[in-house]
Short mmCIF file of C-alpha atoms and ligand atoms in Angstrom, two decimals:
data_model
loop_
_atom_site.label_atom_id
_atom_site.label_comp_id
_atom_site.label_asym_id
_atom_site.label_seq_id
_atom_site.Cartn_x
_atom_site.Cartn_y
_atom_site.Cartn_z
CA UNK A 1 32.77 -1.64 -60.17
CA UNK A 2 32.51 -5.58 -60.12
CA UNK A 3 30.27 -7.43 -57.43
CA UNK A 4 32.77 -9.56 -55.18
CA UNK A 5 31.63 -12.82 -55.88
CA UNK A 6 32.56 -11.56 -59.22
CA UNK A 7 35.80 -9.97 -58.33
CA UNK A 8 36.36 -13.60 -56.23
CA UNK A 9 35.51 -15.85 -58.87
CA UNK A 10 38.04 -13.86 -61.02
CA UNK A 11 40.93 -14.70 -58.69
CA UNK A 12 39.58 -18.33 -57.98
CA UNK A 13 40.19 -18.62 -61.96
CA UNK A 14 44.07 -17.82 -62.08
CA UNK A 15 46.04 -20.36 -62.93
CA UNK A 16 49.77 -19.23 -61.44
CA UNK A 17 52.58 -21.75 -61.90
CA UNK A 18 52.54 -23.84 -58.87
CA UNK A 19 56.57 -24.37 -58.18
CA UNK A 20 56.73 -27.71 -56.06
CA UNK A 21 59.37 -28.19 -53.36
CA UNK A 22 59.77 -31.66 -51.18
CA UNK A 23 59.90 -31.21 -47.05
CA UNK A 24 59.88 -33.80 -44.35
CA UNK A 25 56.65 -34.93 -42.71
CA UNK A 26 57.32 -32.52 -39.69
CA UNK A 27 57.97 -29.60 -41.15
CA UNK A 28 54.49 -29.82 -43.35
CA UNK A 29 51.63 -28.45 -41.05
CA UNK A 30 50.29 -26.19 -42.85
CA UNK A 31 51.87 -26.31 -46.26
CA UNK A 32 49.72 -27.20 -49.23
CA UNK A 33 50.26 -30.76 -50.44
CA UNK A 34 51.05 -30.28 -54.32
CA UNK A 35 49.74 -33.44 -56.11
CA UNK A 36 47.39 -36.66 -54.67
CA UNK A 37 49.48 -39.21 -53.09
CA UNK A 38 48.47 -42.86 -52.79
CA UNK A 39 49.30 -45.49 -50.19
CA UNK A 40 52.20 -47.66 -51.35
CA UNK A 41 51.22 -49.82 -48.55
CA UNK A 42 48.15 -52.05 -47.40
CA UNK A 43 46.96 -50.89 -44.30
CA UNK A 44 47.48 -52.83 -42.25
CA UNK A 45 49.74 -54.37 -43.93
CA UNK A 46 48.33 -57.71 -42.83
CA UNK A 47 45.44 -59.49 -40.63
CA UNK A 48 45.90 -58.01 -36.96
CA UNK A 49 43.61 -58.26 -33.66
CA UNK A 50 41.42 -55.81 -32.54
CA UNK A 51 41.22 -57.07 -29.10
CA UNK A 52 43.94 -58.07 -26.23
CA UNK A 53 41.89 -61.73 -26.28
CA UNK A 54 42.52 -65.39 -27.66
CA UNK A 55 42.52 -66.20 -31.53
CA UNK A 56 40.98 -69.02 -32.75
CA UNK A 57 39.95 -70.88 -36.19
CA UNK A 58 35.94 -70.42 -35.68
CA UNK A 59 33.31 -67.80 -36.06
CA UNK A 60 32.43 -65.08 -33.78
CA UNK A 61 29.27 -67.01 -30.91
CA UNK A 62 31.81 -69.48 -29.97
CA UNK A 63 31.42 -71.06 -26.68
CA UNK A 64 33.69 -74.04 -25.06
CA UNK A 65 37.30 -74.71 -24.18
CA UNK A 66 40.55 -74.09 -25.96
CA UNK A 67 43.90 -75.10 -25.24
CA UNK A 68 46.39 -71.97 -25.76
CA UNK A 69 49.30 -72.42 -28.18
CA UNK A 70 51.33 -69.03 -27.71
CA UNK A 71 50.97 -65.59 -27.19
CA UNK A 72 51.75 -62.91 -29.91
CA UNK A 73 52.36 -59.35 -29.15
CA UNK A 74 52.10 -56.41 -31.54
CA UNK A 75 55.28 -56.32 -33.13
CA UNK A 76 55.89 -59.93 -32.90
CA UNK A 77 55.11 -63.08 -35.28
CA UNK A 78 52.86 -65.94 -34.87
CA UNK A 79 54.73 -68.79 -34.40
CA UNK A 80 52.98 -71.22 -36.71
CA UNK A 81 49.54 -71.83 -37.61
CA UNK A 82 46.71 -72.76 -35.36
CA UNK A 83 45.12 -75.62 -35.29
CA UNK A 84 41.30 -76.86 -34.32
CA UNK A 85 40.90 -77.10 -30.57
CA UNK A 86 43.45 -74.41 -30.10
CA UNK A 87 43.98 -70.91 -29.77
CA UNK A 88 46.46 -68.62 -29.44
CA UNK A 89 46.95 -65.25 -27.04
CA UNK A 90 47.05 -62.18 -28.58
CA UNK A 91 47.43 -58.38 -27.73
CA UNK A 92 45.94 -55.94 -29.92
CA UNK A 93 47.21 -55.08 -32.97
CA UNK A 94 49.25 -58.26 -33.13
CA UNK A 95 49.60 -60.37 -36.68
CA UNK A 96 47.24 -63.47 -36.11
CA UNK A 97 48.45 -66.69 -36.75
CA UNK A 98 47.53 -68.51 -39.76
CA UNK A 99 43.86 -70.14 -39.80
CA UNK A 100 42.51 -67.60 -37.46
CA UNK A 101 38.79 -66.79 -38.37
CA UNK A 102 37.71 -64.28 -34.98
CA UNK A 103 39.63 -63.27 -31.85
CA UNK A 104 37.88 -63.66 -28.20
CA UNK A 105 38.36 -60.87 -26.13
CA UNK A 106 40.13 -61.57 -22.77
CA UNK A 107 37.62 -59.93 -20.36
CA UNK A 108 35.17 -62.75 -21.81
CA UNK A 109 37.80 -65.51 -20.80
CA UNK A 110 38.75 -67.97 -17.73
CA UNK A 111 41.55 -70.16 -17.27
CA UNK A 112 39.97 -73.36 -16.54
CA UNK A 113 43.47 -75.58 -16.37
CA UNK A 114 47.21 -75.41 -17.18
CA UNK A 115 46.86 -73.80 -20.67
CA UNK A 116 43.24 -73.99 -21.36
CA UNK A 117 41.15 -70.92 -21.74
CA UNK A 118 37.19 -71.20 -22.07
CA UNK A 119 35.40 -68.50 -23.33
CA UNK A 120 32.52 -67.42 -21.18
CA UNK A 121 30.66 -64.81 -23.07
CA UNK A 122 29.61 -65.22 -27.06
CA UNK A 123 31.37 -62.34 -29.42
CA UNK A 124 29.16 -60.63 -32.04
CA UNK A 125 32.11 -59.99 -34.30
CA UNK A 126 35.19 -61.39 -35.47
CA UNK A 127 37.35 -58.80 -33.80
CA UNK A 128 39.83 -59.00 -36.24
CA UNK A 129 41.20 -55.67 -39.00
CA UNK A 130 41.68 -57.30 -42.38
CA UNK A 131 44.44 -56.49 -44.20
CA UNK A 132 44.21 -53.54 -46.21
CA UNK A 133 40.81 -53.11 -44.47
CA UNK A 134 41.60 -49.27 -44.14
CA UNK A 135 43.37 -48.62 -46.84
CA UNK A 136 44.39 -50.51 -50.05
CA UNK A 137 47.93 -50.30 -51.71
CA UNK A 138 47.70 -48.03 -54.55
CA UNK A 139 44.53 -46.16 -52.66
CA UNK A 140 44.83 -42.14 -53.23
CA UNK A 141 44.61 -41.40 -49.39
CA UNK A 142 45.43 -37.44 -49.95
CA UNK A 143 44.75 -34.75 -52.22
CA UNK A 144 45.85 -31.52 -52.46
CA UNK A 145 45.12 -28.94 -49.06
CA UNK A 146 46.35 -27.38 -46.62
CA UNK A 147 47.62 -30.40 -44.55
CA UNK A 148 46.13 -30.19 -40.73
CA UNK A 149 47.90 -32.48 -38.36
CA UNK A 150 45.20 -35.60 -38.61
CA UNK A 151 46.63 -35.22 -42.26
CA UNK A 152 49.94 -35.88 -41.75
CA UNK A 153 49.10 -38.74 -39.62
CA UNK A 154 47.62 -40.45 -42.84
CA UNK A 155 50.38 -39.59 -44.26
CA UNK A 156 52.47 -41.12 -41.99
CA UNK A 157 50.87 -43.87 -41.88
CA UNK A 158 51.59 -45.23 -45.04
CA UNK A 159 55.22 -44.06 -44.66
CA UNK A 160 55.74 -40.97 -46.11
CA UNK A 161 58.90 -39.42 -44.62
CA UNK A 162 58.89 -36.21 -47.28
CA UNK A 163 55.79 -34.80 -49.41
CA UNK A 164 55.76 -32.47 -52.18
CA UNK A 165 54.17 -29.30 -51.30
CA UNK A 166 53.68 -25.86 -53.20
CA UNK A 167 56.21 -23.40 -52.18
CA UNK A 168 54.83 -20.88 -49.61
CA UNK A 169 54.21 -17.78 -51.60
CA UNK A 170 55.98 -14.92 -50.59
CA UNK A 171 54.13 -11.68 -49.45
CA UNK A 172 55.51 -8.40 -49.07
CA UNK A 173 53.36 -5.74 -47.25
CA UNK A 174 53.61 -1.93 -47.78
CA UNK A 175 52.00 0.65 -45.70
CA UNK A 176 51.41 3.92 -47.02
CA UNK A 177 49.94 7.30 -45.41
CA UNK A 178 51.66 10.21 -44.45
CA UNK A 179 49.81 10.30 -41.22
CA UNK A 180 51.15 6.50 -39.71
CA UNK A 181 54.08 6.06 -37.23
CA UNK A 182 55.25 3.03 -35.61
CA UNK A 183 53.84 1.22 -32.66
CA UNK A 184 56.03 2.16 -30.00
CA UNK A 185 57.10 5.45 -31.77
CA UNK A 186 55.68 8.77 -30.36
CA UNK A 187 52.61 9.97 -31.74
CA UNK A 188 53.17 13.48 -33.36
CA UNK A 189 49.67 15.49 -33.69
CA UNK A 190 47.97 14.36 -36.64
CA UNK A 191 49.01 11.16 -36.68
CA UNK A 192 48.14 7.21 -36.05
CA UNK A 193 49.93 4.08 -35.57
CA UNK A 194 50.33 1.75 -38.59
CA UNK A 195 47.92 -1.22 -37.78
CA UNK A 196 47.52 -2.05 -41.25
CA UNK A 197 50.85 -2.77 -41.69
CA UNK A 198 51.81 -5.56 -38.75
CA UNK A 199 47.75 -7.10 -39.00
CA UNK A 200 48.04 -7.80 -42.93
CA UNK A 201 51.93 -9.73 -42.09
CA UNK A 202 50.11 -12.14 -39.71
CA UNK A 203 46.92 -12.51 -41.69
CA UNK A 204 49.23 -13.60 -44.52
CA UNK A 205 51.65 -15.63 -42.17
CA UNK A 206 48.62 -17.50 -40.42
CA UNK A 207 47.66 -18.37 -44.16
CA UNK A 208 50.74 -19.75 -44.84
CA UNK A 209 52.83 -17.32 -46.44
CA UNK A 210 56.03 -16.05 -45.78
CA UNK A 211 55.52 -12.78 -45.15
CA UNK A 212 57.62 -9.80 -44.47
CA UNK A 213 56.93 -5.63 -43.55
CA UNK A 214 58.45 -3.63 -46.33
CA UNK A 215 57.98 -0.31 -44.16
CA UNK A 216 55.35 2.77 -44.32
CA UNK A 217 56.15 4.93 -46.56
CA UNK A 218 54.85 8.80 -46.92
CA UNK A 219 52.08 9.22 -49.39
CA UNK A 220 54.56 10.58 -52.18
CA UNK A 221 54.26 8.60 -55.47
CA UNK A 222 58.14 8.33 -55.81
CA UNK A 223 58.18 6.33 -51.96
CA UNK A 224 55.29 4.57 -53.04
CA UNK A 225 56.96 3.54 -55.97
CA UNK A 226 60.16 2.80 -54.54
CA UNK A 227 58.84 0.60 -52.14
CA UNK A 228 56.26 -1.64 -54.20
CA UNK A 229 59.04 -2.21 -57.23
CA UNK A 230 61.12 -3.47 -54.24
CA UNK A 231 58.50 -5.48 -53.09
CA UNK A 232 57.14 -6.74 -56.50
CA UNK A 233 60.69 -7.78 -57.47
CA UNK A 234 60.95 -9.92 -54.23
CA UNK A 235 56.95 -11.15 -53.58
CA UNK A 236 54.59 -13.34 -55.44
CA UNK A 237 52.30 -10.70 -53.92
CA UNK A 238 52.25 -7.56 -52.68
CA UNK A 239 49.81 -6.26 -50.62
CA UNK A 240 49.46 -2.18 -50.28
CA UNK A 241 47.18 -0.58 -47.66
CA UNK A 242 46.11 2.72 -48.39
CA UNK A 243 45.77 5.01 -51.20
CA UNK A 244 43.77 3.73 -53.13
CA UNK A 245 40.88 5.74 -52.87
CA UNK A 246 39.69 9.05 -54.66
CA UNK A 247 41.63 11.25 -52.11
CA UNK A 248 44.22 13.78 -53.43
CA UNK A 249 47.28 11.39 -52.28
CA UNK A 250 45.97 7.85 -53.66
CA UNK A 251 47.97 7.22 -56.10
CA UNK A 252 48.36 3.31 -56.12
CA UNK A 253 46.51 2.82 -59.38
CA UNK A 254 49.23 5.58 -61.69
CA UNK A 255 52.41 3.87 -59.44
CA UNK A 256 50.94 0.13 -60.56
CA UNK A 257 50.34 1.23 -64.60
CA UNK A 258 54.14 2.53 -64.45
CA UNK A 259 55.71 -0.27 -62.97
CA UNK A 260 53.96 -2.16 -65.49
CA UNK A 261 51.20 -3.79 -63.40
CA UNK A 262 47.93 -4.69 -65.40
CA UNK A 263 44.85 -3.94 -63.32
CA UNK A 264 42.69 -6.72 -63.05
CA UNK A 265 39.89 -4.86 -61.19
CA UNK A 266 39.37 -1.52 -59.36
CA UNK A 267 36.41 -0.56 -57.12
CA UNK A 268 34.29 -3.52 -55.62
CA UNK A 269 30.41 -3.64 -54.61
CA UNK A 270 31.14 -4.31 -51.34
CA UNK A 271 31.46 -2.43 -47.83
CA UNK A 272 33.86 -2.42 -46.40
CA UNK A 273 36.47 -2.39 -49.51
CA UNK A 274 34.93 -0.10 -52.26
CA UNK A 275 38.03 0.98 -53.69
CA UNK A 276 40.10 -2.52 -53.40
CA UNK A 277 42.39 -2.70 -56.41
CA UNK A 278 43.36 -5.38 -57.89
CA UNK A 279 46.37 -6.42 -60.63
CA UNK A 280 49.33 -9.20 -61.84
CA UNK A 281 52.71 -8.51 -63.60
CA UNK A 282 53.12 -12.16 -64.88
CA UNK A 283 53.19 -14.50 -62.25
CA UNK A 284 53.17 -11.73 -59.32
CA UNK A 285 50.05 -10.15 -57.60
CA UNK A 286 49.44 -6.72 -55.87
CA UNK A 287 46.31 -6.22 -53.87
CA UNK A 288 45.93 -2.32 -53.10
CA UNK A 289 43.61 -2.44 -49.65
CA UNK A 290 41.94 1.02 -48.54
CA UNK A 291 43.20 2.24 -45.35
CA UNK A 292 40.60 1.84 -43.04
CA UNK A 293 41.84 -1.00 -40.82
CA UNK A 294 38.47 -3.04 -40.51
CA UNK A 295 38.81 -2.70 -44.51
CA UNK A 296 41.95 -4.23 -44.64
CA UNK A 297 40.93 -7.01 -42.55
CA UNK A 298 37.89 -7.71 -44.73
CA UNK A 299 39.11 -7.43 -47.71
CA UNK A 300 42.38 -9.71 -47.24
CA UNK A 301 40.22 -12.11 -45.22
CA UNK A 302 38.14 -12.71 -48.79
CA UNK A 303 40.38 -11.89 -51.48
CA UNK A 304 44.08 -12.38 -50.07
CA UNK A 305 43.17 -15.59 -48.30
CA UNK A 306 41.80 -16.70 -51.43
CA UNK A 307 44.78 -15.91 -53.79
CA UNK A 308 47.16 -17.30 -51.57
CA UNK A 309 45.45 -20.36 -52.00
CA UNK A 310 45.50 -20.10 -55.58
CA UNK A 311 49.36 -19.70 -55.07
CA UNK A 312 49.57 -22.67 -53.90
CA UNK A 313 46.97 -24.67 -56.43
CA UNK A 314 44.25 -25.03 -53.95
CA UNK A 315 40.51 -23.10 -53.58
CA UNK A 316 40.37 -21.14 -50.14
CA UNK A 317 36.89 -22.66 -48.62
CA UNK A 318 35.86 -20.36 -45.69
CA UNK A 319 34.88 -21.81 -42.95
CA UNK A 320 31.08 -21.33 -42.36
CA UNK A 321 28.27 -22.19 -39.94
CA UNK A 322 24.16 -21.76 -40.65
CA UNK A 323 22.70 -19.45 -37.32
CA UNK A 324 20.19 -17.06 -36.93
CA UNK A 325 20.19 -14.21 -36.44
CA UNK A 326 19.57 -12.60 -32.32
CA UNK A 327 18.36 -9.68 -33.75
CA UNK A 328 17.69 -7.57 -36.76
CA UNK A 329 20.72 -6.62 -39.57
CA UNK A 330 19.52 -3.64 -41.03
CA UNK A 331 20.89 -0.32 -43.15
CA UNK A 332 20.23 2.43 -44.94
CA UNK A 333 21.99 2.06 -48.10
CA UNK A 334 21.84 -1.24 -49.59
CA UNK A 335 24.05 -0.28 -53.12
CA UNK A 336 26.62 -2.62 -51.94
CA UNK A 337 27.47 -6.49 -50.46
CA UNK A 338 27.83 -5.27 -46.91
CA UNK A 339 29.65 -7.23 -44.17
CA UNK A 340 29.05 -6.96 -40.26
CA UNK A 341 31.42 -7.74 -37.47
CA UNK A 342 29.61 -10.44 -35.26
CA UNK A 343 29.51 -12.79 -32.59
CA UNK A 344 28.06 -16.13 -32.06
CA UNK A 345 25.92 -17.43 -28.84
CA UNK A 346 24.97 -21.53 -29.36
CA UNK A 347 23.28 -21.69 -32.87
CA UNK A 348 22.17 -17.55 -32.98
CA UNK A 349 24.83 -14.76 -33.95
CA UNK A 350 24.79 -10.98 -33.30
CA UNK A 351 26.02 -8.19 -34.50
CA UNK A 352 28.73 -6.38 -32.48
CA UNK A 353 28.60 -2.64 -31.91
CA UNK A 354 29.96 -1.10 -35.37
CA UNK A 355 29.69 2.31 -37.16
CA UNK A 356 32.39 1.55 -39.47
CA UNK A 357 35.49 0.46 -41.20
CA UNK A 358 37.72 2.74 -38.83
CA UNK A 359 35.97 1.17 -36.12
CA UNK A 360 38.58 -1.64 -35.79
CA UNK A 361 38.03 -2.47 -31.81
CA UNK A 362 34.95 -4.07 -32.92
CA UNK A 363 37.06 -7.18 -33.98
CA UNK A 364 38.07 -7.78 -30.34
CA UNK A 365 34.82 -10.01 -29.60
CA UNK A 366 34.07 -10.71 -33.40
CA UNK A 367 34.32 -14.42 -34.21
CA UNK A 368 32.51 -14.05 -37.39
CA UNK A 369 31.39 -11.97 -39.97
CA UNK A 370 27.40 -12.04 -41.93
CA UNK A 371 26.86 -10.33 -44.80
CA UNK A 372 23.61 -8.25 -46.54
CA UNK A 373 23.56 -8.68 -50.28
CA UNK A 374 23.19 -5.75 -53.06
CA UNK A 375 18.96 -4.22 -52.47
CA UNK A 376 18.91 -6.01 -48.83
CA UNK A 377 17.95 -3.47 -46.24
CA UNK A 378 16.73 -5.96 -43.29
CA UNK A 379 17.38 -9.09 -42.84
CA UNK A 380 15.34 -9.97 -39.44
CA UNK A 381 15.70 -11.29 -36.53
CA UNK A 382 15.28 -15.47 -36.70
CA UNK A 383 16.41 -15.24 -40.02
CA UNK A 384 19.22 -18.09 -41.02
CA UNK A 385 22.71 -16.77 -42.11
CA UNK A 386 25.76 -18.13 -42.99
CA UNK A 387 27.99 -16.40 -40.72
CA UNK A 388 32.20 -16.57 -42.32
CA UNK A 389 34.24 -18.01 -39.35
CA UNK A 390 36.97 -16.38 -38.38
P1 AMP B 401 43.29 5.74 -47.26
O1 AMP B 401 42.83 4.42 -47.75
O2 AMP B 401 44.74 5.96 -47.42
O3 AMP B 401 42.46 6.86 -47.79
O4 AMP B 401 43.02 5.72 -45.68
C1 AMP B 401 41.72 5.59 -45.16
C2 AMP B 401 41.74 5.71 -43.66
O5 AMP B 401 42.50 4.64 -43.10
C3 AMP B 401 42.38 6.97 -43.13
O6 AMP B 401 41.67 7.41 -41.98
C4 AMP B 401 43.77 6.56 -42.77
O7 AMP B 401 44.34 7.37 -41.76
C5 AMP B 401 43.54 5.15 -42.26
N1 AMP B 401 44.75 4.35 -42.47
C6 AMP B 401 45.48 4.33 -43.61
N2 AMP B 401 46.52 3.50 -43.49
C7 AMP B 401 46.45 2.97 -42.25
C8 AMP B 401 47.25 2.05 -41.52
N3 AMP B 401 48.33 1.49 -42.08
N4 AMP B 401 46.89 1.74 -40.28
C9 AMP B 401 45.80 2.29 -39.71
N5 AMP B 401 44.99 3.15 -40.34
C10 AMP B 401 45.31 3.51 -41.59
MG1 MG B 402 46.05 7.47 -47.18
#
């Protein structure tokens, strides 16, 4: 049994081959930017106003009267050079003429004649954005991540049309259990619908993947194996839910060692997820998930998101947040890392209503999940935690 930091830290160490394919801008929300890019542009690319005002060749505190020599808009070009006396009008994010030291803004102007201005109110600053004041040609302005939209608009803005992102890994799922039928089938006595199965496609599709169903299948070893050689010969990773326990039909870990799958690990110190399993065939992944839906979802939240990251060259950093605790997180049985279904309120969190991993309803109101460590019974109310966002 290995602790799950442990069991963590070993997937955070795998090096896959990153394969590298080039989209446009649009279509990369979401994909993982493959290498740092720098700006091949100064930005802005040259001296511009800050202010719809009146440009001028002396510092900010200026008082007196100018006489106005042109108007630039953004987009257009100064027509010469200004000279002393002068100024010229300018809208914001316009080029400013040559000889320009600050820009008056235009609320702290009056006409005071045919083409004189006089400035009524003394600026603090210059108002002006220096070239390459935000970013330098040659400036790394992105590393690798998960782009988010503010990132392509960066990118953008020093003119990337394409960018080089890791292929999306592929993820085939594979439910197995003779007892599962299909939502919208009929429910024969004895049996369940197959959550597992639709749940662990969109928890891999929201993290980037393209992911696909490759059916239930009964608990027979020959279906079992039919359908994960499939899936292994198609998928960077597989991801099995059920059998993988001690029960009579678990027999995920003697299908993986014939189809040639080396088992990484097998049996985690944590709750839910005892018996995850764990293994690669070269550059391909399975994760074997017990049954037990809340399972599933706990144990793909920390180790799928985090080797589909690796697929794609990055870390997976969880989004967390420091609360305390409403009131007390307590158990019996402290043997293992244990994580609780919870809910925030403001800055304090609370456990939701939970008597275990079959319990899945509990993740209707859960918008995070705490966690006891290995010999922690109680950790009381007031207490800080960092609560995993989810
Ligand atoms: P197993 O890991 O196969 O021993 O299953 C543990 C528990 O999870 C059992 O109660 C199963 O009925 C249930 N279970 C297994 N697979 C699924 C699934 N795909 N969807 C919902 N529950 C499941
Ligand atoms: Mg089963």
């Amino acid at each position: 049994m290995i602790h799950p930091d442990d069991a963590l830290a070993l997937i955070e160490r795998l090096e896959p081959a990153l394969s590298v394919e080039t989209v446009p801008l649009a279509a990369a929300l979401g994909r993982v930017l493959a290498r740092s890019l720098a700006s091949p542009v100064d930005q802005p690319p040259f001296d511009k106003s800050a202010m719809d005002g009146f440009a001028h060749r002396l510092p900010p505190g200026t008082e007196g009267e100018f006489r106005v020599v042109g108007s630039i808009a953004a987009g257009g070009l100064p027509a010469g050079p200004i000279g002393d006396g002068e100024c010229a009008r300018v809208m914001t994010g316009a080029p400013l003429p040559d000889g320009t030291v600050s820009v008056q803004r235009i609320e702290w102007t009056e006409e005071c004649g045919p083409g004189l201005v006089r400035f009524t109110r003394p600026e603090k600053i210059d108002n002006v954005i220096r070239r390459g004041e935000n970013v330098r040609a040659g400036d790394i302005i992105m590393t690798p991540r998960r782009l988010r939209a503010q990132d392509l608009g960066i990118l953008a803005a020093a003119g990337y049309a394409e960018l080089p992102v890791a292929r999306s890994p592929r993820v085939g799922v594979v439910s197995t259990g003779d007892e599962l039928a299909s939502p919208g089938e009929r429910l024969a006595p004895g049996a369940i619908y197959d959550s597992n199965g639709p749940q662990l496609v969109a928890m891999a599709l929201a993290a980037g993947a393209r992911a696909s169903f490759y059916g239930r299948h009964p608990d027979s070893e020959a279906a079992l194996e039919r359908a994960a050689a499939k899936a292994l010969a198609e998928c960077d990773l597989v991801v099995l839910s059920g059998g993988v326990s001690m029960g009579d039909y678990d027999y995920v870990p003697a299908v993986m060692a014939r189809l040639g799958v080396e088992r990484l690990f097998h049996g985690v110190l944590m709750k839910p997820g005892k018996p995850t399993w764990f293994g690669r065939k070269g550059g391909r992944f399975v994760l074997g998930l017990p049954g037990n839906p809340v399972s599933t979802f706990v144990n793909f939240e920390f180790f799928g998101k985090a080797l589909l990251a690796r697929l794609q060259g990055v870390r997976y950093r969880p989004e967390t947040l420091r609360l305390t605790l409403a009131i007390d997180l307590s158990r019996k049985t402290a043997d293992r890392v244990e994580w609780f279904p919870c809910r925030r309120e403001g800055t304090e969190v609370r456990t939701l209503p939970y008597s275990g991993s079959s319990m899945l309803q509990a993740l209707e109101n859960a918008d995070c999940m705490v966690r006891l460590e290995i010999d922690e019974k109680l950790r009381p109310a007031g207490s800080q935690v960092d609560a995993r966002l989810l």
